[in-house]
Coordinates of C-alpha atoms in Angstrom, one line a residue:
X1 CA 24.0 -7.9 16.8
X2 CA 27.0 -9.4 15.3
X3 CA 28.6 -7.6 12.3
X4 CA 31.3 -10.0 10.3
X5 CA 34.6 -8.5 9.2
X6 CA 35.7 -5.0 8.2
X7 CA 37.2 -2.1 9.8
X8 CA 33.6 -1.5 12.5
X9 CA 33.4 -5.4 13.1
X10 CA 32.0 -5.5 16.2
X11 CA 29.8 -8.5 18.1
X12 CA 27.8 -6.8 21.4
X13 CA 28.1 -8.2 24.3
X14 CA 24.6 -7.4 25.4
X15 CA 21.6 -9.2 25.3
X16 CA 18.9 -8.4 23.0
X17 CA 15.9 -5.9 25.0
X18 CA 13.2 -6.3 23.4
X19 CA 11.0 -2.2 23.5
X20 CA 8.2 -2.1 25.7
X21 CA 4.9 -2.0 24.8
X22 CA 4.4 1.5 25.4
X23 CA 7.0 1.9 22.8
X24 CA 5.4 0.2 20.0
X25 CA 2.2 1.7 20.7
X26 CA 4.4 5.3 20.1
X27 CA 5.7 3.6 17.3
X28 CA 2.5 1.8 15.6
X29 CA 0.8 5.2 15.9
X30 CA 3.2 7.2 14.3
X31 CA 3.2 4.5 11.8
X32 CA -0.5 4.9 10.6
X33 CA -2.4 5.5 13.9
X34 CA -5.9 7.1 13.0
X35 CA -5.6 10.7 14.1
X36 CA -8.9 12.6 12.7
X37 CA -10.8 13.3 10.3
X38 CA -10.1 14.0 6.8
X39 CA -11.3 17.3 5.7
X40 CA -11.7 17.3 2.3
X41 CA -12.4 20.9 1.5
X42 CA -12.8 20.3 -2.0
X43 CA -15.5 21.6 -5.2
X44 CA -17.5 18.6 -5.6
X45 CA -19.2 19.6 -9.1
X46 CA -18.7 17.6 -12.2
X47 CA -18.3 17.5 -15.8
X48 CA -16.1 19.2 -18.0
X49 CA -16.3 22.5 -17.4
X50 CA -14.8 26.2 -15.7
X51 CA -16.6 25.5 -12.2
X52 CA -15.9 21.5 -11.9
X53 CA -13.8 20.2 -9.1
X54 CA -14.2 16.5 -9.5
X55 CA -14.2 16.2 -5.7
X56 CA -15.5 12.9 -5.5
X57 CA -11.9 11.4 -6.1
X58 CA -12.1 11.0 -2.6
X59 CA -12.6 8.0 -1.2
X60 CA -13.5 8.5 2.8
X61 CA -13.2 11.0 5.1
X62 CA -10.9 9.4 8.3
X63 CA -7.7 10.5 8.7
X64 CA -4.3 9.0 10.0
X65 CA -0.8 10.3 10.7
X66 CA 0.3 9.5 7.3
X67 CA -0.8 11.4 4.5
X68 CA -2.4 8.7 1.7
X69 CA -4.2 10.3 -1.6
X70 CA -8.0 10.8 -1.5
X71 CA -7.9 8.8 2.2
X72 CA -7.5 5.6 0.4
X73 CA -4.6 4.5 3.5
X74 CA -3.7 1.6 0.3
X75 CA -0.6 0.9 3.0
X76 CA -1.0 -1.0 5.6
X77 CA 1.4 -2.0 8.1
X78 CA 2.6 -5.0 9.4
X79 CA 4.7 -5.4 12.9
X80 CA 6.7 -8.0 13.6
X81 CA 8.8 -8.8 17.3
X82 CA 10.3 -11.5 19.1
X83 CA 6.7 -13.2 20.3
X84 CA 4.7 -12.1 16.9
X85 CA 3.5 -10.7 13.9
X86 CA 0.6 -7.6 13.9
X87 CA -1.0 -6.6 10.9
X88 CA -2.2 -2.9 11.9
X89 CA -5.8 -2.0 10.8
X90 CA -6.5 0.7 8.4
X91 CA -9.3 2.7 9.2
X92 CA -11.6 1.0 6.4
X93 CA -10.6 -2.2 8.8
X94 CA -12.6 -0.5 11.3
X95 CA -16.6 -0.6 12.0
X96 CA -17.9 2.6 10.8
X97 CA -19.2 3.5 14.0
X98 CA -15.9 3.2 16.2
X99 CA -14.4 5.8 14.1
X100 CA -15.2 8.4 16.4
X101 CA -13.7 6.8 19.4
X102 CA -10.9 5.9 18.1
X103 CA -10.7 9.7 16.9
X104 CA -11.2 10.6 20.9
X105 CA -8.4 8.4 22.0
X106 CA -5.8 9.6 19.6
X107 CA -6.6 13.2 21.0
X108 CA -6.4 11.8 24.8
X109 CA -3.0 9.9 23.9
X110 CA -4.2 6.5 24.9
X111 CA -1.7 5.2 22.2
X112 CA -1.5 1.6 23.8
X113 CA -5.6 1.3 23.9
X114 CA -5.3 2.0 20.1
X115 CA -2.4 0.0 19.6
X116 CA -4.5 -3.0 21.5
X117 CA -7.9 -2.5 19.2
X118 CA -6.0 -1.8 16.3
X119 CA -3.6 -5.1 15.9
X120 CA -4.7 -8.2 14.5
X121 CA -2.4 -11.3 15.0
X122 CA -1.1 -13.2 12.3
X123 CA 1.2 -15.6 14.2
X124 CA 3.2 -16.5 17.7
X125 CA 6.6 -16.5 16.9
X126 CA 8.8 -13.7 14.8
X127 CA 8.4 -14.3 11.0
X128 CA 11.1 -13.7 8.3
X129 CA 12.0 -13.9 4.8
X130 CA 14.8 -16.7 3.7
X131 CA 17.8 -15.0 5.0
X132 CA 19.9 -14.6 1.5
X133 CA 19.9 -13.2 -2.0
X134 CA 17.8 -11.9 -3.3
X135 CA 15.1 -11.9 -0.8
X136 CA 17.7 -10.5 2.1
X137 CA 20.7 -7.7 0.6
X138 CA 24.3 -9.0 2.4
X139 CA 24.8 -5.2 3.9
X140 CA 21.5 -5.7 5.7
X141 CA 21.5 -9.8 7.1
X142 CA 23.2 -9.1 10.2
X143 CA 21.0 -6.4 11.4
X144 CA 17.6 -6.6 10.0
X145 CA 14.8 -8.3 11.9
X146 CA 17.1 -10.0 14.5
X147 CA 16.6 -10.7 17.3
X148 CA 14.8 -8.3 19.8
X149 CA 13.9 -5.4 17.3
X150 CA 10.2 -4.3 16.1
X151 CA 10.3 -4.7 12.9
X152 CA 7.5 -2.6 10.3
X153 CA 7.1 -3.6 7.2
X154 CA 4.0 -1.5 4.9
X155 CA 2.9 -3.4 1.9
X156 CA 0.8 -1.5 -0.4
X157 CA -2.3 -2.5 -2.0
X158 CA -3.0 -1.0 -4.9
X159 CA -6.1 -2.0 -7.0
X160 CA -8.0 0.6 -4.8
X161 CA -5.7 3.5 -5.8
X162 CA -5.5 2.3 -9.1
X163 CA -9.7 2.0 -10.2
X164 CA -10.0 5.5 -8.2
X165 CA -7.6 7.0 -10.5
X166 CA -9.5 5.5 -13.5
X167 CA -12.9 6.5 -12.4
X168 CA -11.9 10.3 -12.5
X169 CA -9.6 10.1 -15.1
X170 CA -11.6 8.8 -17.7
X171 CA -14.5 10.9 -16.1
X172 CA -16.3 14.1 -17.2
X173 CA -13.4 16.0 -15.6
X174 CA -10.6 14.9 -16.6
X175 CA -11.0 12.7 -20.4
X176 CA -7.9 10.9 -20.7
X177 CA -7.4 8.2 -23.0
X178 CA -4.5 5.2 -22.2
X179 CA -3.0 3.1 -24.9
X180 CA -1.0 -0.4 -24.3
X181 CA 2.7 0.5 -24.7
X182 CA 3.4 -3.2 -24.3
X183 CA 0.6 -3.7 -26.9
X184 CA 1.9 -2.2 -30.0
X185 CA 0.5 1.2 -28.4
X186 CA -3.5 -0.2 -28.7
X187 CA -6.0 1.6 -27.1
X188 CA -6.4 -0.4 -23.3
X189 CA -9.7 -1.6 -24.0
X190 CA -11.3 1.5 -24.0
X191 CA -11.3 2.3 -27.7
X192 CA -14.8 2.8 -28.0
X193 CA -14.9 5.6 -25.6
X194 CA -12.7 7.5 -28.2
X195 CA -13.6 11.2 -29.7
X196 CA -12.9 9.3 -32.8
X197 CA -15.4 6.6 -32.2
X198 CA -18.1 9.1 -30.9
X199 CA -16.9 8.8 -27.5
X200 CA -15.9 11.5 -25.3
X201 CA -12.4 10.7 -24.4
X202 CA -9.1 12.5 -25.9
X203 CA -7.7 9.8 -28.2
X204 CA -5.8 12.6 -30.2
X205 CA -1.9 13.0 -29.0
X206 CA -1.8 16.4 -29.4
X207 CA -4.7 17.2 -27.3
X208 CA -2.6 16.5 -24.4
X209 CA -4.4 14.0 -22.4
X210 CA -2.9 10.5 -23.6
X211 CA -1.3 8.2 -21.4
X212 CA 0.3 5.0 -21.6
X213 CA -0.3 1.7 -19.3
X214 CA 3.2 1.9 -17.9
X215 CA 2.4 5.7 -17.4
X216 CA -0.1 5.2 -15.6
X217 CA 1.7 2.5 -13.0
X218 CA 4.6 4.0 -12.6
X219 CA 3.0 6.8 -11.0
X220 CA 0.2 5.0 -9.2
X221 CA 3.3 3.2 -7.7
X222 CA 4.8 6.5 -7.0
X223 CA 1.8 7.3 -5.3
X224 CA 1.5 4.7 -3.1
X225 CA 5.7 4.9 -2.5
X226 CA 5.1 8.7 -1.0
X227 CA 2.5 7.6 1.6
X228 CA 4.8 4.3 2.9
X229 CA 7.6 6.5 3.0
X230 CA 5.5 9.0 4.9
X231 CA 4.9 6.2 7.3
X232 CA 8.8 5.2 7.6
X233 CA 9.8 8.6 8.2
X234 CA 7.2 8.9 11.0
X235 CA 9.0 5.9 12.0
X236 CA 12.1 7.5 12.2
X237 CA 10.9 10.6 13.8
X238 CA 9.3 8.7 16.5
X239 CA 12.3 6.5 17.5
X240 CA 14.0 9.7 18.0
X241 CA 12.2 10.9 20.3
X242 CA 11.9 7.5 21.9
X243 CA 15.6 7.3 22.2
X244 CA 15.8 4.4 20.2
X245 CA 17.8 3.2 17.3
X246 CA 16.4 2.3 13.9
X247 CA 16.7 2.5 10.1
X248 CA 15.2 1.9 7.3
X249 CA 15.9 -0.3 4.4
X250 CA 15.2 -2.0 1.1
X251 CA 12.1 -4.7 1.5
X252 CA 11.1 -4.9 -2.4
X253 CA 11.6 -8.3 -3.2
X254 CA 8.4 -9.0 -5.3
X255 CA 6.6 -11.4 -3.2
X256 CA 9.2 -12.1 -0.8
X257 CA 7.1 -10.5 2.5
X258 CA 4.4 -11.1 1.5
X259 CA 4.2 -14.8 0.9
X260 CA 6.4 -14.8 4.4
X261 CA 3.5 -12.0 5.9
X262 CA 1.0 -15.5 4.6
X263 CA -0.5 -13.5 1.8
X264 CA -2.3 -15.9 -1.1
X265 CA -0.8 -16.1 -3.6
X266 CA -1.4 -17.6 -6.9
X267 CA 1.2 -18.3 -9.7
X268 CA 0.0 -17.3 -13.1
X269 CA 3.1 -18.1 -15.9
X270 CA 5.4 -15.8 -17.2
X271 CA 4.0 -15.8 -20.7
X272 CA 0.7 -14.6 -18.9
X273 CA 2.4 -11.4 -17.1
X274 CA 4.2 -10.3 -19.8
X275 CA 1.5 -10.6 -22.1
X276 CA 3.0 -12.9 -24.9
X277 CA 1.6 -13.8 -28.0
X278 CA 1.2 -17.1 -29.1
X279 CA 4.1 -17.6 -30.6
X280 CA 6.7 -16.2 -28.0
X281 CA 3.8 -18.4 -25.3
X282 CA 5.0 -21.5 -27.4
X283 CA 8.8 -20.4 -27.0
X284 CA 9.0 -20.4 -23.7
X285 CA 7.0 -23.1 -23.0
X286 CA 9.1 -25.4 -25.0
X287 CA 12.6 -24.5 -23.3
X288 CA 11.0 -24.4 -20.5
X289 CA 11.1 -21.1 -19.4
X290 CA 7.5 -20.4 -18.8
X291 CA 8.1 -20.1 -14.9
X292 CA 5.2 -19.6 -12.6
X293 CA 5.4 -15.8 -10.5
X294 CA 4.3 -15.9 -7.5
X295 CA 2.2 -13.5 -6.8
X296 CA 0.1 -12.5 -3.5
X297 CA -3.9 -12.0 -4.0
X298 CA -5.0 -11.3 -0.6
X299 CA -4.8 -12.2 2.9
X300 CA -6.7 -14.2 4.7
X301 CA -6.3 -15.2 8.6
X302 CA -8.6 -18.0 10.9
X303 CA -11.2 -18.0 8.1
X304 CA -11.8 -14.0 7.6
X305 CA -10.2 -12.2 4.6
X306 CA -8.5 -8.9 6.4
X307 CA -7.5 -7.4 3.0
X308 CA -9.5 -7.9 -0.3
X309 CA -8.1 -6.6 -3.1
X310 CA -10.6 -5.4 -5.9
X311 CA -9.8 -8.0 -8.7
X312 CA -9.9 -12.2 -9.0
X313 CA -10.3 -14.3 -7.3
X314 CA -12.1 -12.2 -4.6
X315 CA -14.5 -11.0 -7.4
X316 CA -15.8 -13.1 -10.3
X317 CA -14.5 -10.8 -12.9
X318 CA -13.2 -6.9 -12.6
X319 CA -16.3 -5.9 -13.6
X320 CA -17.8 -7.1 -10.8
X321 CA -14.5 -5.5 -8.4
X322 CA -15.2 -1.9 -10.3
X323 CA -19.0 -1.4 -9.3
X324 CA -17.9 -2.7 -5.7
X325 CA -15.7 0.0 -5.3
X326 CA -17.8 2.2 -6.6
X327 CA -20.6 1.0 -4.1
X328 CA -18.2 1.6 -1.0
X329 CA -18.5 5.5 -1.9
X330 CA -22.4 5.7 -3.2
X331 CA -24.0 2.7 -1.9
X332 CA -27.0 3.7 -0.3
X333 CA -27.0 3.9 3.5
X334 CA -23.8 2.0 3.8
X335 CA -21.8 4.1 0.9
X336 CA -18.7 6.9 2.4
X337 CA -20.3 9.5 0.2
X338 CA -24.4 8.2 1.5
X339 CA -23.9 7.2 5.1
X340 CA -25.2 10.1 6.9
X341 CA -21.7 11.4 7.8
X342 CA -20.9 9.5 10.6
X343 CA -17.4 9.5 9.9
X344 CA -16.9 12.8 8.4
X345 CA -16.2 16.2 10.3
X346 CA -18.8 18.0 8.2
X347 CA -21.7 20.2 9.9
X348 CA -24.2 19.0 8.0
X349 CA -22.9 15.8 6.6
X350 CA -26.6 14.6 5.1
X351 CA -26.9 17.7 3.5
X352 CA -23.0 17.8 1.9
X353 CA -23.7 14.3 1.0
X354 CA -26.8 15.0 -1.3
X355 CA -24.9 17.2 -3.3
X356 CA -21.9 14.9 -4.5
X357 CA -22.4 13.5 -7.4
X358 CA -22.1 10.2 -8.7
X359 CA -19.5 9.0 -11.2
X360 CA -21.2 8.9 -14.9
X361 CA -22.0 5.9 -16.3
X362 CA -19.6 6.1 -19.2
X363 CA -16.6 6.9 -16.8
X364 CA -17.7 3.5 -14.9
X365 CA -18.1 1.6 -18.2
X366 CA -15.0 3.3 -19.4
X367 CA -13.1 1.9 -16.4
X368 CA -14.4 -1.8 -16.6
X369 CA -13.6 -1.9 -20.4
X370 CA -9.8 -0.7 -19.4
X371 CA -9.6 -3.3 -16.4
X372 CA -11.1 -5.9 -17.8
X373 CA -8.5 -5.8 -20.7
X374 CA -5.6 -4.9 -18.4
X375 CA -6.7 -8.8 -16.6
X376 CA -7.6 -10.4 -19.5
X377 CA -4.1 -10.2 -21.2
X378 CA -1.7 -9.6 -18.1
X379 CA -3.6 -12.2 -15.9
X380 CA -3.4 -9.9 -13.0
X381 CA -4.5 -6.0 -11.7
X382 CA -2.1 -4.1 -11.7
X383 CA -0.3 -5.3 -14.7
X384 CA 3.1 -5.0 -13.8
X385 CA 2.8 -6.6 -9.9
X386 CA -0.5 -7.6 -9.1
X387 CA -2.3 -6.0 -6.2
X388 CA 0.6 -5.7 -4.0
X389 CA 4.5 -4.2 -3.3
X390 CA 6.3 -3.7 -0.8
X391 CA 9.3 -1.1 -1.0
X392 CA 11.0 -0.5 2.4
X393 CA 10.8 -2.2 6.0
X394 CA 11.7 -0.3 9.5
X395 CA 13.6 -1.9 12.4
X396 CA 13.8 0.2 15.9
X397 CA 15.7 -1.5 18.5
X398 CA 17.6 0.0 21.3
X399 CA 21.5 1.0 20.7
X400 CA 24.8 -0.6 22.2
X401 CA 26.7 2.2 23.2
X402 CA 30.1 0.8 23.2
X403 CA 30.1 0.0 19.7
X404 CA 29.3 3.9 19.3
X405 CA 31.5 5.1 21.8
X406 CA 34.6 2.9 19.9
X407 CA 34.3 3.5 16.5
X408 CA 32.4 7.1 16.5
X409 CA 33.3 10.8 17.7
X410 CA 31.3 11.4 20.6
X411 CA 29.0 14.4 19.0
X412 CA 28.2 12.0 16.5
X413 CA 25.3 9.9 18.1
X414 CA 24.1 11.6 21.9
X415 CA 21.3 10.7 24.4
X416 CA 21.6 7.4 24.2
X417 CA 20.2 5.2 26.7
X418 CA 22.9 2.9 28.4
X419 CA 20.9 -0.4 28.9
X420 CA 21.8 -3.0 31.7
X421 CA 24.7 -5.0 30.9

């Protein structure tokens, strides 16, 4: 690496050396390698009352190294290096019934067999965003996916997360109601379901269980943010213990990766997003400031869709996308909650199976009225991004010494690993 003026200029010497492969297997398993089984020890009655649990928030039952909520894994990573770019399956990426030996291999340590099944690749060369604002920060162009590095970067999908946390909270167990803060504080399509309206959900302030759109996205991102940073700090810990260098660092331009990651995108107008009114619609349109977003959908690689976010254009409408995501958990046969148990470390799955309940059909009806409404006036699910954000990237590459050994103390970075000149 070169870094340009200031007190630690310094321009190495060395040429780049690229890790191994036995190093990025390390590396991609600590990232998000499937490690076991998710337990889920949890009270699987419903309804609201002393004994309910609510249980079936969860949405499978395999585990990886990164904790995600209810086993959803929304992050999945992406690895990028000097002959490639990797996008790393999640374990809903994998055939039911190879979930059990990929289990055995991650307790055997056969990290480069599960590195090998569990990479799919995207491209032949090293991909990158346009190197300058505001995709790119100043502090971070002459060190961030140069130039023998493996670069991570997790982007989060979120339409999952976000229709899982609808389902239970407007449910029997938990009765929230969520108004449109952007709307004039309107009830977000769900105002029939209101105690007020005969319904059975807590429209009533003081009550305590009113929420707000933005609420409710800002801590679905949140959400989603703990379980990539989970993944970076494995990262971290990994490359430690590797030897290696690495750091991480801001990635959340709002499309940037992944229209460079090949993401499809679509570009609804900013008087769509922002959910104008007619009159506002008209102002921007005629100074010309109704600017197309960009804004990734899915991706799709060699004809196969890898990840399908539950909303348009995958689905005809988000009523259709709600009842398939309910169908991946109760479908019969094929369903994570009616499958027999084959990837679940339960006893006697069949029999733990048959006694979780399925969601009511007012908390399914409840959750298409409010994601039908949040699509039909933002033009996209989530509101505030569409399906997808990223929020950091992690580079490990090995150090140059010298640079250390001039401008640091020498307790200050130790083990190193001198590499060939």
């Amino acid at each position: 690496m070169k870094m340009n003026g200031g007190p630690l200029a310094y321009e190495s010497q060395r040429t780049p050396q690229p890790l191994t492969l036995a190093e990025e297997s390390a590396l991609a398993y600590a990232a998000c390698g499937v490690s076991g089984y998710a337990l889920a020890e949890l009270p699987y009655q419903t309804g609201d009352r002393p004994d309910a649990g609510g249980g079936n928030i969860m949405d499978q039952f395999v585990g990886r190294t990164a904790p995600s909520a209810d086993a959803l894994h929304a992050v999945t990573v992406f690895v990028l290096n000097d002959d490639g770019a990797w996008m790393l399956r999640r374990p809903q990426d994998f055939p039911p019934d190879s979930i059990a030996g990929l289990v055995q291999a991650s307790r055997e340590h056969k990290l480069n067999e599960l590195y090998g099944r569990g990479r799919i690749l995207l491209a032949d060369h090293r991909l990158d965003l346009p190197r300058e604002l505001p995709y790119l920060p100043p502090f971070n162009k002459w060190s961030a996916n140069v130039a023998g590095s493996t670069y991570f970067v997790p982007v989060n999908e979120l339409t999952a997360l976000y229709i899982n946390v609808l389902l239970s909270a407007l449910g029997d167990d938990f009765r929230y109601f969520i108004v449109d803060d952007r709307n004039g504080f309107r009830p977000a399509g769900i105002g029939r379901f209101a105690q007020s309206k005969g319904g059975k959900l807590f429209d009533d302030p003081r009550q305590g269980r009113f929420l707000t759109v933005s609420y409710v996205e800002s801590w679905l991102y949140e959400l989603a943010a703990v379980e990539q940073g989970a993944i970076v700090q494995n990262l971290g810990l990994m490359s430690q213990a590797l030897g290696l260098g690495g750091f991480p660092h801001f990635a959340g331009h709002p499309f940037g990766w992944t229209q460079a990651l090949g993401f499809r995108m679509l570009q609804p107008r900013l008087s769509q997003i922002i959910g104008a009114g007619p009159v506002m619609k008209s102002g921007l349109r005629l100074l010309k400031r109704d600017l197309p977003v960009p804004t990734a959908v899915g991706l799709e690689s060699d004809g196969k869709v890898l990840i399908r976010p539950y909303c348009p254009p995958y689905y005809a409408s988000m009523r259709e996308a709600v009842l398939a995501f309910v169908a991946t958990k109760f479908a019969p046969a094929t369903g994570s909650f009616r499958d027999g148990g084959q990837t679940t470390a339960w006893l006697n799955p069949s029999a733990v199976q048959a006694g979780i309940p399925e969601y009511s059909n007012a908390a399914v009806e409840a959750t298409i009225a409010y994601c039908e409404y949040i699509y039909r006036r933002y033009g996209r699910f989530p509101a505030a991004s569409g399906p997808f954000r990223t929020v950091l990237a992690y580079q490990a590459h090995r150090l140059d010494p010298d640079f250390y050994l001039r401008h640091y103390r020498p307790e200050s970075v130790v083990d190193i690993e001198t590499p060939a000149p």
